[in-house]
Amino acid sequence: MTSGPITRSLAAPLAAKKPHRREHHNDVYIDDYEWLRDKDNPEVIAHLEAENSYTQARTANQENLRTQIFTEIKNRTQETDLSVPVRRGAFWYYTRTVEGQEYGIHCRAPIAGPDDWTAPLLGTEQSVSGEQILLDDNAEAEGHDFFSLGSFDLSDDGTQLLYAVDVEGDERYTIRVRTIATGENLPDAIPNTSAGALFDPSGRYLFYTTVDDAWRPDTVWRHEIGSARAADVSLFHEPDERFWVGVGITRSRKFLMIEAGSSVTTESWVLDASDPTGDFSVVWPRQDNVEYDVEHAVIAEDDRLLIVHNGGSAVNFELVSVAAHDPQGEKRMLLPHDPKIRLESVDAFADFLVVEYRREGLTRLAIDRHDASGLTELDFDEPLFAVGSAGNPEWTQPTLRFGFTSFVTPSTVYDLVVATGERRLLKQQPVLGGYDPALYEQRREWATADDGTRVPISLVYRRDLVTPGTPAPTLLYGYGSYEHSIDPGFGIARLSLLDRGMIFAIAHVRGGGELGRTWYENGKTTTKRNTFTDFVSCARHLIDAGFTTPSQLVAEGGSAGGLLMGAVANLAPELFSGILAEVPFVDALTSILDPSLPLTVIEWDEWGDPLHDAEVYAYMKSYSPVENVRAVDYPSILAVTSLNDTRVLYVEPAKWVAKLREVGADALLKTEMSAGHGGVSGRYSAWHERAFNYAWVLDAAGLNPAGFTPEDS
């Protein structure tokens, strides 16, 4: 359990009960803690602060362990570092980090010439000839408790910078435009925007989105540089509350794109970028439950739109091309549907295409060189890994930048010379202190769900500290929503768990996208309980196979994965010694019933519409964690949230912990008072937060003896 008998005797804060009646579909529910929703109420803030004080006192026995873990993360991290430069136009762009500073510094340096496609391998301390600092996030963040950069774009001629900043954590950004030569900002300042603003190719206009009262990006705007915001033109407004909107531009810089999308339906609009004040036209009119993505390509000197879609029977998506001037005309099949492969995206360059997909639960990358050779898949020699293209802004580049990682291989960046197949290693994430990947083992296990479905589990541990068949402390992570996949990847902070003899595992439960679209479809709306029972089956498999025991097993999940944590706490509390729920969506039914709350209507495609459908209401009530707290022996629980989170409101874990306290559960609540959904900003603050959570995990798993350090193992 989380703490010893002395600290357990501290009196926990008890939230006052103020009954609030909720009635839907002839069902009445009395919510005693709805009053906690009003964060402008001093009584609410006082309660959250009391919870924070209680959590600090209850976890005082972990202070030394927290300090050790923070120090380990810091000592393993190369604090003064820089990213691999990415070429755009006449410059290489990169970001520096400096020891002692929380945020990055965005820089650029000139290319050697038009044929310079070899990224310079810059030293962390060396001065770079011609280097310019474009934006120092540390300077921008000065005086603020929170800082987030939501937009960052350069004009095509390289003379102007567009950037947007959020200093509250509520994901509303203020756009500014800077003249790079002088470092001075223009008068243009556009507050209350979404992330993702950009210049048009002329640099005369910028395009951005704004949100409605429910924080839904619903309108696309055009702003002429130097004009008043009142003169901005609304280009596209989406009235359907299930849909969000975004704006972008193709890699070829030929077309501006607007996309409207719900969880299950999309619609794209296109405009020739040479006419930025023209009218957008629809690519394919929206059809319910049909999603598609659009990319521009030039094939045999013909302008084509490449469309990845799931129309008809293409459950796992297929790739077609259409004429750019007539997108609703003849379709040419490029990659037909394959039930064993989930096609995810296609990227087009002047001389090749890149296709990304999933097979056997792992990401894949393949190249098509615009010749008769077909697709060539990149192969890797590890059993578990994640790969994807990134940092490829240039239409004419002859190389493909891609990243590779696994549980044991730090994030690695390559350039692939497409014409020859040569891979150039550009950088691997430094791990200071003598990291040896040979010490660690990664493997795949399969659990059997209640309905017979096989559910994959990915594991990593130290070979010399863990012997399969001999139970060891284990952290089991899960998510399982929105078709979002949790892929194997390296984490410096995770070494602090592994080097103490802990197994780290991921339960790839239904509702995620690891095994294709049907894997997602069988873990949403009225099949959502599969997500929870799959996780329980994975926990039981690890116990039955001898990897761990209930007294050593801790579960972790965040956001929708926090809902998973709340659900499994109610379903199978006996399987876990601790549950870490980060920004947890644990009052799901209350939130999804209220269309005035941020993003609720958009979520109906994911969870169902309990407001208008009695069957969905009853189904959600059967699993929503707050409504199903019961008098059982719960494991220790830590809920972590943020006061300014606009996606999962702090009130959800606050209610949950209050309900758990009613039945005597050992539940703690920790609220960041100046952060949003992603938690605190700044890398050192993030390391402290991770150290706090991991110290709690280790303590809950029985790995917090006095004075223990990894060297003792």
XYZ file of C-alpha atoms in Angstrom:
713
model
C 0.000 0.000 0.000
C 0.988 3.606 -0.398
C 2.178 4.485 3.068
C 2.855 3.179 6.547
C 0.570 3.163 9.575
C 1.831 6.445 11.017
C 1.044 8.600 7.958
C -2.157 6.605 7.266
C -3.573 7.917 10.548
C -3.669 11.499 9.232
C -7.187 12.877 8.853
C -8.221 13.090 5.208
C -10.110 16.149 3.912
C -13.813 15.437 3.676
C -15.739 17.341 1.050
C -19.074 18.676 2.212
C -22.114 16.894 0.823
C -24.444 19.223 -1.086
C -26.980 17.010 -2.848
C -27.595 17.781 -6.516
C -30.380 15.937 -8.347
C -29.672 14.562 -11.830
C -32.556 12.932 -13.664
C -32.496 11.370 -17.125
C -34.629 8.649 -18.681
C -36.619 8.259 -15.435
C -33.415 7.556 -13.509
C -32.544 9.774 -10.561
C -28.980 10.114 -9.330
C -28.027 12.257 -6.334
C -24.596 13.816 -6.802
C -23.284 15.096 -3.480
C -20.148 16.675 -4.930
C -21.267 18.526 -8.068
C -20.600 21.779 -6.180
C -16.867 21.132 -6.605
C -17.245 22.123 -10.279
C -17.187 25.855 -9.451
C -13.480 26.665 -9.345
C -14.300 30.340 -8.724
C -15.712 29.298 -5.353
C -13.097 29.877 -2.613
C -14.460 26.819 -0.791
C -13.548 24.653 -3.797
C -10.015 26.039 -3.995
C -9.596 25.582 -0.251
C -10.683 21.941 -0.575
C -8.234 21.263 -3.423
C -5.420 22.889 -1.470
C -6.316 20.806 1.583
C -6.181 17.689 -0.602
C -2.748 18.727 -1.858
C -1.493 19.238 1.691
C -2.882 15.869 2.730
C -1.265 14.154 -0.251
C 2.088 15.753 0.549
C 1.852 14.635 4.161
C 0.710 11.123 3.281
C 3.585 10.689 0.817
C 6.281 12.198 3.024
C 7.820 8.730 3.306
C 8.522 8.940 -0.447
C 10.391 12.243 -0.388
C 13.854 10.694 -0.516
C 12.763 8.355 -3.290
C 11.319 11.292 -5.271
C 14.604 13.137 -4.920
C 16.526 10.066 -6.081
C 14.318 9.586 -9.148
C 14.430 13.268 -10.143
C 18.216 13.202 -9.827
C 18.409 10.021 -11.896
C 16.286 11.528 -14.679
C 18.362 14.703 -14.633
C 21.692 12.870 -14.565
C 20.701 10.606 -17.455
C 19.507 13.514 -19.601
C 21.847 15.574 -21.750
C 20.442 18.908 -20.644
C 22.356 21.030 -23.110
C 21.360 19.518 -26.424
C 19.829 20.262 -29.792
C 17.455 18.562 -32.175
C 18.460 17.232 -35.580
C 18.238 20.157 -38.027
C 15.383 20.088 -40.526
C 15.765 21.836 -43.859
C 13.113 24.250 -45.036
C 13.924 26.628 -47.866
C 17.349 28.203 -47.437
C 17.832 27.264 -43.768
C 18.309 24.404 -41.343
C 15.912 24.718 -38.392
C 16.540 23.183 -34.965
C 15.845 23.637 -31.254
C 18.435 23.999 -28.530
C 18.006 23.137 -24.856
C 20.362 24.606 -22.259
C 21.171 23.184 -18.852
C 19.184 24.990 -16.193
C 16.530 26.308 -18.580
C 12.999 24.877 -18.690
C 12.203 25.434 -22.363
C 13.675 25.198 -25.828
C 15.331 27.862 -27.982
C 14.311 27.779 -31.655
C 17.160 28.530 -34.057
C 18.192 28.355 -37.694
C 21.368 28.391 -39.754
C 21.811 28.804 -43.534
C 22.222 25.822 -45.851
C 25.501 25.506 -47.785
C 23.719 25.528 -51.147
C 20.648 24.263 -53.013
C 22.007 20.692 -53.097
C 22.749 20.609 -49.367
C 20.489 17.843 -48.049
C 22.866 16.450 -45.433
C 21.763 17.631 -42.011
C 24.698 19.201 -40.147
C 25.759 17.268 -37.064
C 26.012 20.162 -34.666
C 27.772 19.960 -31.331
C 25.888 20.913 -28.211
C 28.343 23.606 -27.216
C 29.684 24.780 -30.554
C 28.680 28.053 -32.146
C 27.031 27.647 -35.527
C 28.026 29.901 -38.395
C 25.181 32.241 -39.204
C 22.951 30.964 -36.403
C 19.876 33.056 -35.651
C 17.667 32.695 -32.598
C 14.076 32.854 -33.791
C 12.249 32.364 -30.496
C 13.488 31.733 -26.973
C 10.659 30.034 -25.109
C 12.384 30.786 -21.793
C 12.144 34.519 -22.446
C 8.532 34.221 -23.582
C 7.662 32.200 -20.458
C 9.249 34.662 -18.041
C 6.777 35.751 -15.379
C 4.335 32.933 -16.110
C 3.710 29.728 -14.166
C 2.691 27.936 -17.363
C 3.870 28.160 -20.974
C 2.876 26.262 -24.103
C 3.699 26.931 -27.747
C 0.713 26.073 -29.941
C 1.744 27.396 -33.375
C 5.141 27.935 -34.983
C 5.475 28.656 -38.694
C 7.821 30.499 -41.049
C 6.886 32.435 -44.146
C 8.142 30.779 -47.338
C 10.681 33.552 -47.897
C 12.029 33.023 -44.377
C 11.557 36.617 -43.252
C 8.668 36.276 -40.815
C 7.828 34.050 -37.874
C 4.332 33.198 -36.681
C 3.994 31.839 -33.149
C 1.171 31.349 -30.660
C 1.437 31.053 -26.870
C -0.794 29.815 -24.032
C 0.226 30.925 -20.519
C -2.826 29.589 -18.642
C -3.039 25.918 -19.636
C -6.502 26.290 -21.182
C -5.284 25.709 -24.767
C -6.311 29.145 -25.988
C -3.402 30.774 -27.764
C -2.450 34.311 -28.757
C -0.899 34.541 -32.239
C 1.894 36.995 -32.923
C 4.024 37.724 -36.002
C 7.701 38.615 -35.744
C 10.070 40.135 -38.278
C 13.090 37.849 -38.030
C 15.692 40.392 -39.155
C 14.832 42.814 -36.341
C 13.374 40.448 -33.767
C 10.440 42.819 -33.351
C 6.799 41.810 -33.310
C 4.318 43.366 -35.697
C 1.163 44.954 -34.247
C -0.797 41.827 -35.237
C -1.932 39.962 -32.107
C -4.830 37.506 -32.270
C -5.970 36.076 -28.911
C -8.201 33.084 -28.159
C -7.156 30.891 -31.063
C -6.583 27.153 -31.391
C -3.189 25.632 -32.111
C -1.965 25.127 -35.681
C -1.983 28.573 -37.324
C 0.076 28.970 -40.517
C 1.161 31.344 -43.270
C -0.024 31.022 -46.839
C 2.840 30.673 -49.398
C 2.821 34.395 -50.168
C 3.392 35.304 -46.523
C 0.742 37.974 -46.871
C -1.964 36.052 -45.042
C -2.212 33.743 -42.090
C -4.903 31.156 -41.456
C -6.085 30.150 -38.007
C -8.980 28.570 -36.101
C -11.034 29.662 -33.123
C -13.132 27.683 -30.653
C -16.711 27.948 -29.450
C -17.817 28.120 -25.828
C -17.334 24.343 -25.510
C -13.669 24.665 -26.584
C -14.470 23.055 -29.966
C -12.426 24.434 -32.895
C -15.319 25.473 -35.128
C -14.245 28.353 -37.397
C -11.381 28.928 -39.852
C -10.245 32.511 -40.413
C -7.986 34.408 -42.817
C -5.997 37.360 -41.489
C -4.084 39.787 -43.682
C -0.795 40.776 -42.073
C -0.936 44.352 -40.885
C -4.734 44.588 -40.773
C -7.001 44.798 -37.733
C -8.466 41.584 -36.420
C -11.936 43.010 -37.000
C -11.203 42.736 -40.726
C -10.428 39.004 -40.550
C -12.530 36.858 -42.851
C -14.433 33.827 -41.628
C -13.793 31.165 -44.280
C -15.487 28.113 -42.827
C -17.799 27.578 -39.881
C -18.878 24.147 -38.704
C -22.276 24.288 -36.976
C -22.461 20.563 -36.192
C -21.225 20.229 -32.622
C -19.887 16.725 -33.305
C -17.203 18.153 -35.627
C -13.977 20.059 -35.090
C -12.106 21.960 -37.831
C -8.465 22.497 -38.731
C -6.493 24.201 -41.470
C -3.258 23.177 -43.178
C -1.268 23.120 -46.387
C 0.054 20.307 -48.536
C 3.779 19.559 -48.590
C 3.851 20.685 -52.230
C 2.628 24.095 -51.005
C 0.111 23.961 -53.836
C -3.113 23.532 -51.872
C -4.519 24.961 -48.667
C -6.742 22.459 -46.869
C -9.594 22.692 -44.373
C -10.687 19.533 -42.600
C -13.829 19.040 -40.574
C -13.912 15.850 -38.559
C -15.766 13.948 -35.879
C -14.564 10.702 -34.334
C -16.007 8.726 -37.253
C -16.604 11.154 -40.146
C -14.432 13.639 -42.019
C -14.810 16.163 -44.825
C -12.008 18.084 -46.560
C -12.047 21.321 -48.507
C -9.298 22.482 -50.865
C -8.083 25.788 -52.323
C -5.286 26.506 -54.779
C -2.720 28.252 -52.571
C -1.833 30.708 -55.340
C -5.285 32.252 -54.765
C -5.446 32.575 -50.947
C -8.521 34.844 -51.040
C -10.448 32.394 -53.224
C -13.166 29.968 -52.229
C -12.484 26.495 -50.859
C -14.240 23.587 -52.591
C -15.197 20.235 -51.082
C -13.144 17.156 -51.978
C -15.699 14.482 -51.035
C -18.995 15.472 -49.383
C -19.233 14.002 -45.910
C -20.866 10.652 -45.388
C -21.630 9.387 -41.919
C -18.995 6.924 -40.673
C -16.633 7.588 -43.587
C -13.225 9.081 -42.807
C -10.681 10.235 -45.337
C -7.364 12.092 -45.472
C -6.075 14.007 -48.481
C -2.534 14.529 -49.804
C -1.417 16.171 -53.048
C 0.907 14.267 -55.384
C 2.261 14.714 -58.883
C 2.300 11.385 -60.690
C 3.482 11.283 -64.314
C 3.161 15.093 -64.382
C -0.482 14.824 -63.356
C -1.828 16.624 -60.273
C -3.546 13.989 -58.170
C -5.131 13.927 -54.740
C -4.252 10.805 -52.779
C -7.082 9.768 -50.477
C -6.849 7.242 -47.641
C -10.439 6.297 -46.760
C -12.650 3.662 -45.155
C -15.676 3.958 -47.409
C -17.615 0.918 -48.552
C -16.137 -2.283 -47.149
C -12.637 -0.837 -46.598
C -12.785 -1.194 -42.806
C -9.000 -0.936 -42.448
C -8.792 1.813 -45.105
C -7.563 1.816 -48.696
C -5.680 4.294 -50.882
C -7.067 5.789 -54.087
C -6.124 8.746 -56.247
C -8.391 11.261 -57.979
C -7.756 14.156 -60.326
C -7.021 17.316 -58.346
C -9.322 19.318 -60.636
C -12.153 16.740 -60.332
C -11.856 14.952 -56.969
C -15.341 13.466 -57.188
C -14.600 11.887 -60.548
C -12.863 8.614 -61.414
C -10.994 6.859 -58.612
C -7.795 4.919 -59.291
C -7.022 2.166 -56.798
C -3.454 2.357 -55.486
C -3.586 0.180 -52.347
C -6.681 -1.981 -51.874
C -8.106 -2.853 -48.485
C -6.304 -5.576 -46.542
C -8.019 -6.987 -43.429
C -4.588 -7.718 -41.860
C -3.175 -4.222 -42.387
C -4.468 -0.940 -40.966
C -3.498 1.711 -43.526
C -2.858 4.936 -41.612
C -1.411 7.606 -43.906
C 0.366 8.471 -47.133
C 2.906 11.280 -47.605
C 3.790 12.565 -51.060
C 7.095 14.024 -52.255
C 8.190 15.067 -55.722
C 9.884 11.732 -56.442
C 8.364 9.212 -54.037
C 5.500 8.310 -51.713
C 5.678 7.125 -48.111
C 3.013 4.826 -46.698
C 2.541 4.244 -42.968
C 0.482 1.325 -41.667
C 0.106 -1.254 -38.897
C 0.647 -4.973 -39.156
C 0.660 -7.468 -36.278
C 0.245 -4.637 -33.809
C 3.352 -2.702 -34.891
C 3.863 0.416 -36.992
C 5.417 0.004 -40.455
C 6.931 2.302 -43.068
C 7.215 1.684 -46.824
C 8.490 3.656 -49.828
C 7.111 3.878 -53.373
C 9.648 5.432 -55.745
C 7.180 6.284 -58.545
C 8.503 3.369 -60.595
C 7.364 -0.178 -61.203
C 9.169 -1.593 -58.150
C 6.169 -1.115 -55.868
C 6.322 -0.658 -52.119
C 9.547 -1.361 -50.226
C 9.038 -1.842 -46.487
C 11.780 -0.774 -44.096
C 12.825 -3.711 -41.950
C 14.084 -3.702 -38.352
C 15.623 -6.442 -36.232
C 13.792 -5.916 -32.920
C 10.662 -7.817 -31.855
C 8.894 -4.666 -30.617
C 9.383 -1.166 -32.011
C 7.750 2.006 -33.272
C 8.686 3.785 -36.503
C 7.342 6.834 -38.300
C 8.320 9.605 -40.677
C 8.791 13.105 -39.243
C 10.632 16.323 -40.045
C 10.075 16.240 -43.817
C 8.771 19.650 -44.907
C 10.422 19.888 -48.330
C 8.626 18.706 -51.476
C 11.812 18.098 -53.484
C 13.972 16.473 -50.819
C 15.769 13.272 -51.941
C 15.850 11.857 -48.408
C 13.217 10.691 -45.955
C 13.634 11.578 -42.292
C 12.225 8.944 -39.963
C 12.357 8.058 -36.292
C 12.770 4.655 -34.669
C 12.503 3.567 -31.057
C 11.735 0.560 -28.883
C 11.610 -0.246 -25.196
C 15.395 -0.730 -25.255
C 16.531 1.564 -28.097
C 16.506 5.299 -27.369
C 14.748 7.527 -29.905
C 16.836 7.420 -33.070
C 16.678 9.674 -36.119
C 17.687 8.528 -39.607
C 17.759 9.948 -43.091
C 16.939 7.398 -45.777
C 18.459 8.144 -49.181
C 15.450 7.054 -51.193
C 17.250 6.373 -54.470
C 19.785 3.967 -52.909
C 18.181 2.750 -49.690
C 21.131 3.986 -47.617
C 20.254 4.791 -44.000
C 22.180 7.616 -42.379
C 22.145 7.648 -38.592
C 21.760 11.285 -37.583
C 21.226 11.078 -33.852
C 20.261 8.785 -31.039
C 18.837 10.191 -27.845
C 21.764 10.405 -25.411
C 21.421 8.469 -22.166
C 24.154 9.535 -19.803
C 25.658 7.341 -17.132
C 26.532 4.257 -19.133
C 23.206 2.907 -20.400
C 23.570 -0.635 -21.749
C 20.583 -1.859 -23.829
C 21.807 -5.452 -23.494
C 20.713 -5.387 -19.838
C 17.060 -5.104 -20.842
C 14.624 -7.605 -22.321
C 11.486 -6.759 -24.286
C 8.863 -9.343 -25.179
C 5.242 -9.881 -26.172
C 2.695 -11.850 -24.160
C -0.920 -12.620 -25.035
C -3.814 -12.638 -22.570
C -7.153 -14.296 -23.288
C -10.169 -12.043 -22.751
C -13.487 -13.196 -21.348
C -14.893 -13.673 -24.862
C -11.815 -15.593 -26.088
C -10.139 -12.637 -27.830
C -6.344 -12.636 -27.598
C -5.028 -9.338 -26.198
C -1.354 -8.389 -26.664
C 0.809 -7.239 -23.777
C 4.228 -5.635 -24.309
C 6.800 -5.985 -21.518
C 10.260 -4.704 -20.720
C 12.481 -5.462 -17.715
C 16.095 -5.897 -16.662
C 17.408 -9.378 -17.419
C 19.579 -9.479 -14.319
C 16.847 -8.338 -11.922
C 13.778 -10.143 -13.271
C 13.400 -13.851 -13.969
C 10.173 -14.746 -15.809
C 8.231 -17.115 -13.594
C 9.495 -15.430 -10.444
C 7.028 -12.683 -9.477
C 8.331 -9.123 -9.626
C 6.843 -5.671 -8.988
C 5.035 -4.608 -12.173
C 3.504 -1.420 -13.598
C 0.739 -2.175 -16.114
C -0.195 0.773 -18.348
C -3.358 1.067 -20.425
C -5.370 3.503 -22.541
C -7.802 1.927 -25.024
C -9.820 4.772 -26.596
C -10.096 6.861 -29.777
C -8.175 4.231 -31.796
C -5.053 5.657 -30.159
C -2.260 3.100 -29.988
C 0.285 2.892 -27.181
C 3.407 1.767 -29.016
C 6.658 0.471 -27.521
C 9.020 3.363 -26.969
C 12.020 4.326 -24.879
C 11.762 6.443 -21.749
C 14.636 7.780 -19.676
C 12.405 8.221 -16.625
C 11.247 4.596 -16.905
C 14.798 3.402 -16.235
C 14.274 4.433 -12.618
C 11.607 1.727 -12.417
C 13.415 -0.944 -14.421
C 16.677 -0.487 -12.545
C 14.849 -1.155 -9.289
C 13.640 -4.505 -10.551
C 10.225 -3.470 -11.811
C 8.563 -4.816 -14.962
C 6.872 -2.241 -17.190
C 4.005 -3.559 -19.305
C 1.459 -2.138 -21.744
C -1.952 -3.773 -22.115
C -2.993 -3.158 -25.743
C -6.701 -3.345 -24.967
C -9.609 -2.963 -27.357
C -10.624 0.622 -28.000
C -7.065 1.373 -29.119
C -5.863 0.928 -32.672
C -3.005 -1.547 -32.343
C -4.763 -4.370 -34.218
C -6.779 -2.390 -36.750
C -10.093 -0.604 -36.981
C -12.164 -3.490 -35.643
C -9.963 -3.483 -32.516
C -11.167 0.076 -31.985
C -14.778 -0.583 -32.928
C -14.984 -3.401 -30.372
C -13.948 -1.081 -27.533
C -16.194 1.973 -27.917
C -19.837 3.027 -27.338
C -21.846 -0.050 -26.298
C -18.797 -2.364 -26.477
C -16.737 -0.110 -24.179
C -16.683 -2.632 -21.341
C -14.313 -4.753 -23.474
C -11.632 -2.129 -22.789
C -11.970 -2.650 -19.052
C -12.323 -6.432 -19.055
C -9.370 -6.746 -21.462
C -7.189 -4.850 -18.985
C -8.352 -7.096 -16.162
C -7.560 -10.149 -18.320
C -4.060 -8.771 -18.967
C -3.519 -8.273 -15.224
C -4.707 -11.819 -14.510
C -2.439 -13.205 -17.241
C 0.625 -11.521 -15.739
C -0.295 -12.940 -12.333
C -1.130 -16.441 -13.597
C 2.027 -16.580 -15.738
C 4.152 -15.788 -12.694
C 5.344 -12.332 -13.725
C 3.835 -10.644 -10.665
C 1.353 -10.890 -7.786
C -1.562 -8.664 -6.753
C 0.520 -7.220 -3.911
C 3.150 -6.121 -6.452
C 0.964 -4.990 -9.375
C 0.236 -1.294 -9.987
C -1.978 0.025 -12.803
C -1.528 3.360 -14.601
C -3.591 5.285 -17.135
C -4.354 8.888 -18.033
C -7.282 10.841 -19.488
C -9.503 8.209 -21.164
C -6.987 5.761 -19.701
C -7.932 7.267 -16.345
C -11.497 6.141 -16.979
C -10.000 2.695 -17.538
C -8.298 2.964 -14.140
C -11.513 3.922 -12.392
C -13.435 1.119 -14.082
C -10.906 -1.625 -13.247
C -10.707 -0.372 -9.665
C -14.412 -1.178 -9.394
C -14.256 -4.393 -11.445
C -11.215 -6.096 -9.936
C -9.737 -4.174 -7.003
C -8.248 -7.402 -5.628
C -5.749 -7.619 -8.518
C -3.830 -4.422 -7.737
C -1.802 -2.919 -4.924
C -2.061 0.564 -6.403
C -3.747 2.535 -9.187
C -2.291 5.744 -10.634
C -4.935 7.760 -12.507
C -3.664 10.847 -14.347
C -6.169 13.546 -15.410
C -8.758 10.751 -15.180
C -12.102 10.825 -17.000
C -13.876 9.202 -14.072
C -17.171 11.132 -14.004
C -17.803 10.204 -17.607
C -21.585 10.014 -17.577
C -22.053 13.428 -15.962
C -19.745 15.009 -18.527
C -21.178 13.284 -21.591
C -24.713 14.210 -20.498
C -23.879 17.940 -20.538
C -23.480 19.378 -24.069
C -22.396 22.735 -22.620
C -19.169 21.220 -21.291
C -15.998 21.406 -23.406
C -15.962 18.892 -26.265
C -18.914 16.828 -24.966
C -20.956 16.601 -28.185
C -17.840 15.635 -30.145
C -17.441 12.752 -27.711
C -20.838 11.218 -28.477
C -19.335 9.341 -31.434
C -16.859 7.723 -29.042
C -19.046 6.962 -26.024
C -22.596 7.193 -27.342
C -25.236 9.831 -26.606
C -26.682 9.183 -23.136
C -28.648 12.435 -23.245
C -31.006 11.189 -25.940
C -30.566 7.403 -25.774
C -31.758 5.548 -22.673
C -29.809 2.407 -23.606
C -26.546 4.347 -23.834
C -27.361 6.094 -20.553
C -27.861 2.794 -18.759
C -24.739 1.289 -20.318
C -22.517 4.231 -19.337
C -23.965 4.306 -15.836
C -23.050 0.648 -15.474
C -19.326 1.437 -15.774
C -18.789 5.145 -15.028
C -16.399 5.035 -12.035
C -18.009 7.660 -9.777
C -21.449 6.034 -9.958
C -20.017 2.577 -9.241
C -17.847 3.179 -6.200
C -18.776 0.465 -3.721
C -17.803 -0.846 -0.313
C -14.879 -3.086 -1.236
C -11.216 -3.245 -0.320
C -9.780 -0.861 -2.926
C -6.064 -0.693 -3.663
C -4.228 2.522 -2.883
C -5.224 5.187 -5.416
C -3.479 8.374 -6.540
C -5.434 10.736 -8.812
C -3.455 13.545 -10.446
C -5.215 16.429 -12.178
C -4.837 20.069 -13.272
C -7.024 23.002 -12.322
C -7.072 24.519 -15.829
C -7.591 21.301 -17.772
C -10.270 21.923 -20.421
C -10.449 18.316 -21.646
C -10.998 16.402 -18.403
C -12.102 18.839 -15.733
C -10.441 18.638 -12.306
C -13.877 18.145 -10.760
C -14.028 14.556 -12.032
C -11.145 13.147 -9.941
C -12.136 15.470 -7.067
C -15.593 13.845 -6.986
C -14.134 10.371 -7.404
C -11.760 10.727 -4.472
C -14.558 12.137 -2.322
C -16.753 9.123 -3.173
C -13.895 6.701 -2.503
C -13.351 8.273 0.909
C -16.982 7.510 1.775
C -16.243 3.765 1.568
C -12.910 3.984 3.388
C -10.629 3.754 0.359
C -7.037 4.978 0.637
C -7.311 7.599 -2.114
C -5.148 10.666 -2.676
C -5.782 13.692 -4.912
C -3.023 15.919 -6.280
C -4.053 19.007 -8.280
C -1.632 21.167 -10.238
C -3.025 24.637 -9.638
C -1.541 26.277 -12.763
C -1.565 23.639 -15.509
C -3.744 22.087 -18.197
C -4.464 18.628 -19.594
C -0.819 17.896 -20.327
C 0.237 18.706 -16.781
C 2.901 21.173 -15.775
C 5.013 22.957 -18.361
C 8.796 23.075 -18.377
C 11.030 20.020 -18.430
C 12.303 20.270 -14.850
C 8.756 20.669 -13.552
C 7.720 17.682 -15.659
C 10.600 15.620 -14.224
C 9.519 16.509 -10.686
C 5.966 15.455 -11.524
C 7.125 12.162 -13.014
C 9.390 11.548 -10.015
C 6.432 12.127 -7.676
C 4.249 9.653 -9.574
C 6.953 7.006 -9.941
C 7.923 7.219 -6.274
C 4.281 6.571 -5.424
C 4.192 3.632 -7.863
C 7.324 2.075 -6.376
C 6.003 2.534 -2.866
C 2.668 0.948 -3.791
C 4.531 -2.013 -5.310
C 6.658 -2.474 -2.176
C 9.875 -0.994 -3.586
C 10.529 1.847 -1.168
C 12.794 0.522 1.590
C 14.744 3.205 3.427
C 17.875 4.238 1.620
C 17.346 1.912 -1.356
C 19.025 2.985 -4.589
C 19.414 1.155 -7.924
C 23.073 0.503 -7.105
C 21.944 -1.635 -4.139
C 20.480 -4.138 -6.585
